[in-house]
mmCIF file of C-alpha atoms (C1' of nucleotides) in Angstrom:
data_model
loop_
_atom_site.group_PDB
_atom_site.id
_atom_site.type_symbol
_atom_site.label_atom_id
_atom_site.label_comp_id
_atom_site.label_asym_id
_atom_site.label_seq_id
_atom_site.Cartn_x
_atom_site.Cartn_y
_atom_site.Cartn_z
ATOM 1 C CA MET A 1 -174.587 -94.107 -50.865
ATOM 2 C CA THR A 2 -174.790 -95.701 -47.144
ATOM 3 C CA ALA A 3 -174.045 -94.436 -43.719
ATOM 4 C CA ASP A 4 -171.136 -97.057 -43.270
ATOM 5 C CA ARG A 5 -167.861 -96.660 -41.840
ATOM 6 C CA ALA A 6 -166.138 -97.286 -45.276
ATOM 7 C CA PHE A 7 -167.944 -93.798 -46.539
ATOM 8 C CA PHE A 8 -165.903 -91.955 -44.216
ATOM 9 C CA GLU A 9 -162.697 -93.887 -44.584
ATOM 10 C CA ARG A 10 -162.134 -92.515 -48.027
ATOM 11 C CA PRO A 11 -160.065 -89.123 -48.809
ATOM 12 C CA VAL A 12 -161.651 -86.314 -46.907
ATOM 13 C CA LEU A 13 -162.126 -84.286 -50.024
ATOM 14 C CA ASP A 14 -164.513 -86.758 -51.538
ATOM 15 C CA VAL A 15 -166.224 -87.032 -48.087
ATOM 16 C CA ALA A 16 -166.738 -83.302 -47.932
ATOM 17 C CA ARG A 17 -168.388 -83.042 -51.434
ATOM 18 C CA ASP A 18 -170.508 -86.219 -50.928
ATOM 19 C CA LEU A 19 -171.865 -84.988 -47.441
ATOM 20 C CA VAL A 20 -173.575 -81.994 -49.282
ATOM 21 C CA GLY A 21 -177.359 -83.168 -49.271
ATOM 22 C CA TRP A 22 -176.984 -85.080 -46.014
ATOM 23 C CA THR A 23 -179.160 -85.019 -43.127
ATOM 24 C CA VAL A 24 -177.903 -84.030 -39.554
ATOM 25 C CA ARG A 25 -179.999 -85.163 -36.745
ATOM 26 C CA HIS A 26 -180.207 -84.730 -33.130
ATOM 27 C CA GLY A 27 -183.011 -85.345 -30.918
ATOM 28 C CA GLU A 28 -186.287 -83.787 -32.548
ATOM 29 C CA THR A 29 -184.177 -81.218 -34.671
ATOM 30 C CA ALA A 30 -182.678 -81.911 -38.074
ATOM 31 C CA GLY A 31 -181.358 -80.285 -41.185
ATOM 32 C CA VAL A 32 -179.646 -80.807 -44.595
ATOM 33 C CA ILE A 33 -175.987 -80.019 -45.064
ATOM 34 C CA VAL A 34 -175.733 -77.300 -47.666
ATOM 35 C CA GLU A 35 -171.962 -76.224 -46.774
ATOM 36 C CA THR A 36 -168.955 -78.058 -45.705
ATOM 37 C CA GLU A 37 -165.080 -77.812 -45.768
ATOM 38 C CA ALA A 38 -162.242 -80.578 -45.568
ATOM 39 C CA TYR A 39 -159.405 -80.426 -43.120
ATOM 40 C CA HIS A 40 -156.302 -82.814 -43.463
ATOM 41 C CA GLU A 41 -153.257 -82.955 -41.398
ATOM 42 C CA SER A 42 -151.109 -82.042 -44.180
ATOM 43 C CA GLU A 43 -151.919 -78.539 -44.115
ATOM 44 C CA PRO A 44 -151.681 -76.152 -41.273
ATOM 45 C CA ALA A 45 -155.172 -75.169 -41.336
ATOM 46 C CA CYS A 46 -156.003 -78.249 -39.661
ATOM 47 C CA HIS A 47 -156.095 -78.760 -35.923
ATOM 48 C CA ALA A 48 -154.366 -82.283 -36.931
ATOM 49 C CA PHE A 49 -151.213 -80.553 -38.588
ATOM 50 C CA VAL A 50 -149.537 -80.709 -35.099
ATOM 51 C CA GLY A 51 -150.053 -84.113 -34.559
ATOM 52 C CA VAL A 52 -151.672 -86.241 -31.827
ATOM 53 C CA THR A 53 -152.603 -84.153 -28.698
ATOM 54 C CA PRO A 54 -155.287 -84.361 -26.264
ATOM 55 C CA ARG A 55 -157.225 -82.130 -28.201
ATOM 56 C CA THR A 56 -156.724 -83.930 -31.769
ATOM 57 C CA GLN A 57 -156.871 -87.371 -31.124
ATOM 58 C CA THR A 58 -160.599 -87.594 -32.022
ATOM 59 C CA LEU A 59 -159.279 -86.770 -35.559
ATOM 60 C CA PHE A 60 -157.061 -89.569 -35.474
ATOM 61 C CA GLY A 61 -159.340 -91.975 -34.593
ATOM 62 C CA PRO A 62 -162.021 -94.258 -36.350
ATOM 63 C CA PRO A 63 -163.797 -92.458 -39.613
ATOM 64 C CA GLY A 64 -167.353 -91.719 -38.793
ATOM 65 C CA MET A 65 -167.215 -90.022 -35.449
ATOM 66 C CA ALA A 66 -167.732 -86.637 -34.607
ATOM 67 C CA TYR A 67 -165.166 -83.889 -33.491
ATOM 68 C CA VAL A 68 -166.564 -81.326 -31.687
ATOM 69 C CA TYR A 69 -164.445 -78.481 -30.402
ATOM 70 C CA ARG A 70 -164.927 -74.887 -28.932
ATOM 71 C CA SER A 71 -164.104 -72.080 -31.210
ATOM 72 C CA TYR A 72 -163.164 -68.804 -30.143
ATOM 73 C CA GLY A 73 -164.230 -69.633 -26.168
ATOM 74 C CA ILE A 74 -167.653 -69.682 -27.390
ATOM 75 C CA HIS A 75 -169.144 -71.566 -30.263
ATOM 76 C CA ALA A 76 -169.058 -75.554 -30.501
ATOM 77 C CA LEU A 77 -168.113 -76.548 -34.115
ATOM 78 C CA LEU A 78 -169.032 -79.867 -35.682
ATOM 79 C CA ASN A 79 -167.220 -82.245 -37.872
ATOM 80 C CA ALA A 80 -167.342 -85.727 -39.131
ATOM 81 C CA VAL A 81 -163.823 -87.674 -38.681
ATOM 82 C CA CYS A 82 -162.540 -89.227 -42.311
ATOM 83 C CA GLU A 83 -159.826 -91.200 -43.569
ATOM 84 C CA PRO A 84 -158.438 -94.328 -41.648
ATOM 85 C CA VAL A 85 -157.410 -94.742 -38.271
ATOM 86 C CA GLY A 86 -153.884 -92.735 -37.706
ATOM 87 C CA VAL A 87 -154.776 -90.108 -40.282
ATOM 88 C CA GLY A 88 -156.101 -86.837 -38.997
ATOM 89 C CA ALA A 89 -158.700 -85.459 -41.003
ATOM 90 C CA ALA A 90 -162.204 -84.324 -40.922
ATOM 91 C CA VAL A 91 -165.373 -82.479 -42.928
ATOM 92 C CA LEU A 92 -166.605 -79.392 -41.247
ATOM 93 C CA ILE A 93 -170.389 -78.927 -41.363
ATOM 94 C CA ARG A 94 -170.743 -75.308 -41.985
ATOM 95 C CA ALA A 95 -174.219 -74.865 -42.771
ATOM 96 C CA LEU A 96 -177.718 -76.835 -42.647
ATOM 97 C CA GLU A 97 -181.094 -76.062 -44.268
ATOM 98 C CA PRO A 98 -183.261 -76.687 -41.198
ATOM 99 C CA VAL A 99 -186.008 -79.772 -41.800
ATOM 100 C CA ASP A 100 -187.399 -80.982 -38.241
ATOM 101 C CA GLY A 101 -187.955 -79.079 -34.901
ATOM 102 C CA LEU A 102 -187.908 -75.597 -36.550
ATOM 103 C CA GLU A 103 -190.030 -74.241 -33.370
ATOM 104 C CA LEU A 104 -187.237 -75.623 -30.771
ATOM 105 C CA MET A 105 -184.329 -74.251 -33.164
ATOM 106 C CA ARG A 106 -186.264 -70.923 -33.105
ATOM 107 C CA GLU A 107 -186.480 -71.178 -29.204
ATOM 108 C CA ARG A 108 -182.673 -71.986 -28.873
ATOM 109 C CA ARG A 109 -181.541 -69.232 -31.406
ATOM 110 C CA GLY A 110 -184.027 -66.502 -30.695
ATOM 111 C CA LEU A 111 -184.547 -66.195 -34.182
ATOM 112 C CA GLU A 112 -187.606 -66.714 -36.760
ATOM 113 C CA ARG A 113 -186.547 -67.064 -40.127
ATOM 114 C CA PRO A 114 -185.418 -70.682 -41.021
ATOM 115 C CA GLU A 115 -182.378 -69.238 -43.451
ATOM 116 C CA ASP A 116 -180.843 -67.881 -40.222
ATOM 117 C CA LEU A 117 -181.038 -70.825 -37.926
ATOM 118 C CA CYS A 118 -178.425 -72.834 -39.256
ATOM 119 C CA SER A 119 -176.591 -70.775 -41.596
ATOM 120 C CA GLY A 120 -173.007 -71.101 -39.840
ATOM 121 C CA PRO A 121 -170.969 -73.634 -38.202
ATOM 122 C CA GLY A 122 -171.611 -72.087 -34.571
ATOM 123 C CA LYS A 123 -175.212 -71.449 -35.467
ATOM 124 C CA LEU A 124 -176.396 -74.695 -36.439
ATOM 125 C CA THR A 125 -174.626 -76.671 -33.302
ATOM 126 C CA HIS A 126 -176.434 -73.973 -30.934
ATOM 127 C CA ALA A 127 -179.898 -74.581 -33.297
ATOM 128 C CA LEU A 128 -179.624 -78.470 -32.935
ATOM 129 C CA GLY A 129 -178.419 -78.512 -29.207
ATOM 130 C CA ILE A 130 -174.923 -80.059 -30.003
ATOM 131 C CA GLY A 131 -172.297 -79.231 -27.272
ATOM 132 C CA LEU A 132 -168.610 -80.258 -26.621
ATOM 133 C CA GLU A 133 -169.955 -83.303 -24.518
ATOM 134 C CA LEU A 134 -170.729 -85.064 -28.007
ATOM 135 C CA ASN A 135 -166.929 -85.045 -29.128
ATOM 136 C CA ALA A 136 -165.925 -88.485 -30.053
ATOM 137 C CA THR A 137 -169.417 -89.927 -30.360
ATOM 138 C CA ASP A 138 -170.377 -91.923 -33.058
ATOM 139 C CA LEU A 139 -172.240 -90.343 -36.026
ATOM 140 C CA LEU A 140 -173.447 -93.786 -37.817
ATOM 141 C CA GLY A 141 -176.510 -94.938 -35.402
ATOM 142 C CA THR A 142 -175.268 -95.528 -32.236
ATOM 143 C CA GLY A 143 -174.589 -92.163 -30.860
ATOM 144 C CA PRO A 144 -176.849 -89.172 -30.196
ATOM 145 C CA VAL A 145 -176.293 -87.653 -33.567
ATOM 146 C CA LEU A 146 -176.809 -88.978 -36.727
ATOM 147 C CA LEU A 147 -175.629 -88.526 -40.145
ATOM 148 C CA GLU A 148 -178.284 -89.781 -42.826
ATOM 149 C CA PRO A 149 -177.882 -90.319 -46.673
ATOM 150 C CA PRO A 150 -180.191 -88.491 -48.850
ATOM 151 C CA GLY A 151 -183.253 -90.568 -50.063
ATOM 152 C CA GLU A 152 -183.147 -92.015 -53.491
ATOM 153 C CA ASP A 153 -185.772 -89.246 -54.891
ATOM 154 C CA ALA A 154 -183.705 -86.493 -53.319
ATOM 155 C CA ALA A 155 -183.004 -83.604 -55.580
ATOM 156 C CA VAL A 156 -179.358 -83.421 -57.245
ATOM 157 C CA ARG A 157 -178.084 -80.093 -56.628
ATOM 158 C CA GLU A 158 -175.240 -78.349 -58.404
ATOM 159 C CA LEU A 159 -171.992 -78.133 -56.192
ATOM 160 C CA LEU A 160 -170.023 -75.070 -56.070
ATOM 161 C CA ALA A 161 -166.194 -75.313 -54.830
ATOM 162 C CA GLY A 162 -164.180 -72.385 -53.188
ATOM 163 C CA GLU A 163 -161.729 -71.207 -50.586
ATOM 164 C CA ARG A 164 -162.284 -72.017 -46.945
ATOM 165 C CA ILE A 165 -163.553 -69.061 -44.653
ATOM 166 C CA GLY A 166 -162.366 -67.742 -41.323
ATOM 167 C CA ILE A 167 -158.630 -69.452 -41.680
ATOM 168 C CA THR A 168 -155.320 -67.660 -41.887
ATOM 169 C CA LYS A 169 -153.318 -70.571 -43.100
ATOM 170 C CA ALA A 170 -153.544 -72.355 -46.496
ATOM 171 C CA THR A 171 -156.369 -70.087 -47.291
ATOM 172 C CA GLU A 172 -155.707 -70.650 -51.310
ATOM 173 C CA LEU A 173 -156.999 -74.606 -51.101
ATOM 174 C CA PRO A 174 -160.564 -74.912 -52.565
ATOM 175 C CA TRP A 175 -161.900 -77.068 -50.106
ATOM 176 C CA ARG A 176 -165.093 -75.420 -49.458
ATOM 177 C CA PHE A 177 -168.164 -77.303 -50.953
ATOM 178 C CA CYS A 178 -171.881 -75.407 -51.066
ATOM 179 C CA ALA A 179 -175.100 -76.408 -52.711
ATOM 180 C CA SER A 180 -175.685 -74.168 -55.185
ATOM 181 C CA GLY A 181 -178.435 -71.439 -54.759
ATOM 182 C CA SER A 182 -179.206 -72.504 -51.209
ATOM 183 C CA ARG A 183 -180.030 -69.362 -48.944
ATOM 184 C CA SER A 184 -178.543 -70.959 -45.606
ATOM 185 C CA VAL A 185 -175.009 -70.923 -46.594
ATOM 186 C CA SER A 186 -172.826 -69.204 -43.856
ATOM 187 C CA ARG A 187 -171.498 -66.320 -46.108
ATOM 188 C CA PRO A 188 -172.103 -64.946 -49.754
ATOM 189 C CA TRP A 189 -169.800 -66.725 -52.220
ATOM 190 C CA PRO A 190 -166.592 -64.725 -52.640
ATOM 191 C CA ALA A 191 -166.400 -62.461 -55.730
ATOM 192 C CA GLY A 192 -165.268 -63.645 -58.805
ATOM 193 C CA VAL A 193 -165.904 -67.539 -58.250
ATOM 194 C CA ARG A 194 -168.951 -69.167 -60.204
ATOM 195 C "C1'" DC B 1 -146.923 -71.943 -15.096
ATOM 196 C "C1'" DA B 2 -148.050 -67.868 -18.288
ATOM 197 C "C1'" DT B 3 -149.238 -66.570 -22.535
ATOM 198 C "C1'" DG B 4 -151.498 -66.080 -27.143
ATOM 199 C "C1'" DG B 5 -154.364 -67.456 -30.750
ATOM 200 C "C1'" DG B 6 -158.669 -69.197 -32.754
ATOM 201 C "C1'" DA B 7 -162.609 -73.670 -38.625
ATOM 202 C "C1'" DT B 8 -167.480 -67.335 -34.983
ATOM 203 C "C1'" DT B 9 -171.120 -64.559 -33.981
ATOM 204 C "C1'" DG B 10 -173.701 -60.465 -33.080
ATOM 205 C "C1'" DA B 11 -173.740 -55.846 -31.893
ATOM 206 C "C1'" DC B 12 -172.595 -51.622 -33.176
ATOM 207 C "C1'" DT B 13 -170.435 -47.394 -36.182
ATOM 208 C "C1'" DG C 1 -167.516 -51.560 -42.507
ATOM 209 C "C1'" DT C 2 -165.176 -52.568 -37.273
ATOM 210 C "C1'" DC C 3 -164.628 -54.964 -32.894
ATOM 211 C "C1'" DA C 4 -165.160 -57.738 -28.380
ATOM 212 C "C1'" DA C 5 -166.528 -61.792 -25.829
ATOM 213 C "C1'" DT C 6 -164.572 -66.148 -24.035
ATOM 214 C "C1'" DC C 7 -162.012 -70.674 -23.128
ATOM 215 C "C1'" DC C 8 -159.441 -74.355 -24.461
ATOM 216 C "C1'" DC C 9 -155.139 -76.148 -25.216
ATOM 217 C "C1'" DA C 10 -150.738 -75.859 -27.621
ATOM 218 C "C1'" DT C 11 -146.368 -73.566 -26.881
ATOM 219 C "C1'" DG C 12 -142.646 -71.892 -24.560
ATOM 220 C "C1'" DC C 13 -140.192 -70.610 -20.549
#
DNA sequence: CATGGGATTGACT
DNA sequence: GTCAATCCCATGC
C-alpha cells in the first residue's frame, strides 16, 4: 500500500477500511488512525449530497486532498477526499492513537492521558493543530499534513464495522470502521455489535 | 438579507 | 443522563 493518488481514487468505502492503521502527521505531532467513517455524495449525510457549492468544492476535487470544515461552529474536522475528480466523497478521520509530539498535544488539549488526546474528530484536529486553513491542501507529501502508510512490520488489527455516529440522515449505513480493541476510539461500540 | 441546523465537545445535574 | 457554545453556509423569502 503506497500513499499515491490512485489509493484515494478508489471507492470511498475501500479507502475508509484501508486507512485504519495509517499515520496522520502534522509538524511534530502524529498519530495512528484507529477510527474512520465514509461519506459519499449518493447519501444525504454527506455534505456533497447537495452538489458543488463553495463549501463542498473540495470534496469534488482531486483525491488525496484534505477536506477540513467547521463543525457546530467550534471544531475543525479532517477528511481525506476520495474517488475521481467530479465525485464528491471523503473519509472522516474520527480518532487516532498518539505516536509523536505527545507533550505538545497535552499542552494544546490541557489533558494528560494519551487515550484522551485524539479520541474524537474534533479532538484530534485540536491536538495536531489542524485548522480550517488546511482545507484543500495535499495529504500526499507536498502539503503540511501527511498521510503515511503502515510499515511492513505493522501489526495487523482486526477491523470492526458499524453505523456512523452523530448524524441524523442515512444512519443505517454501516460505514464506520474501528481498529478492534483500541482505547482511543471516539465512543464505545453500540450495544449489539460485535 | 434572515434564518436554521450541524460528521462535537465538555461541563453540569 | 442533559445541554449550551458558536459560526459557516445552504436555503428561502
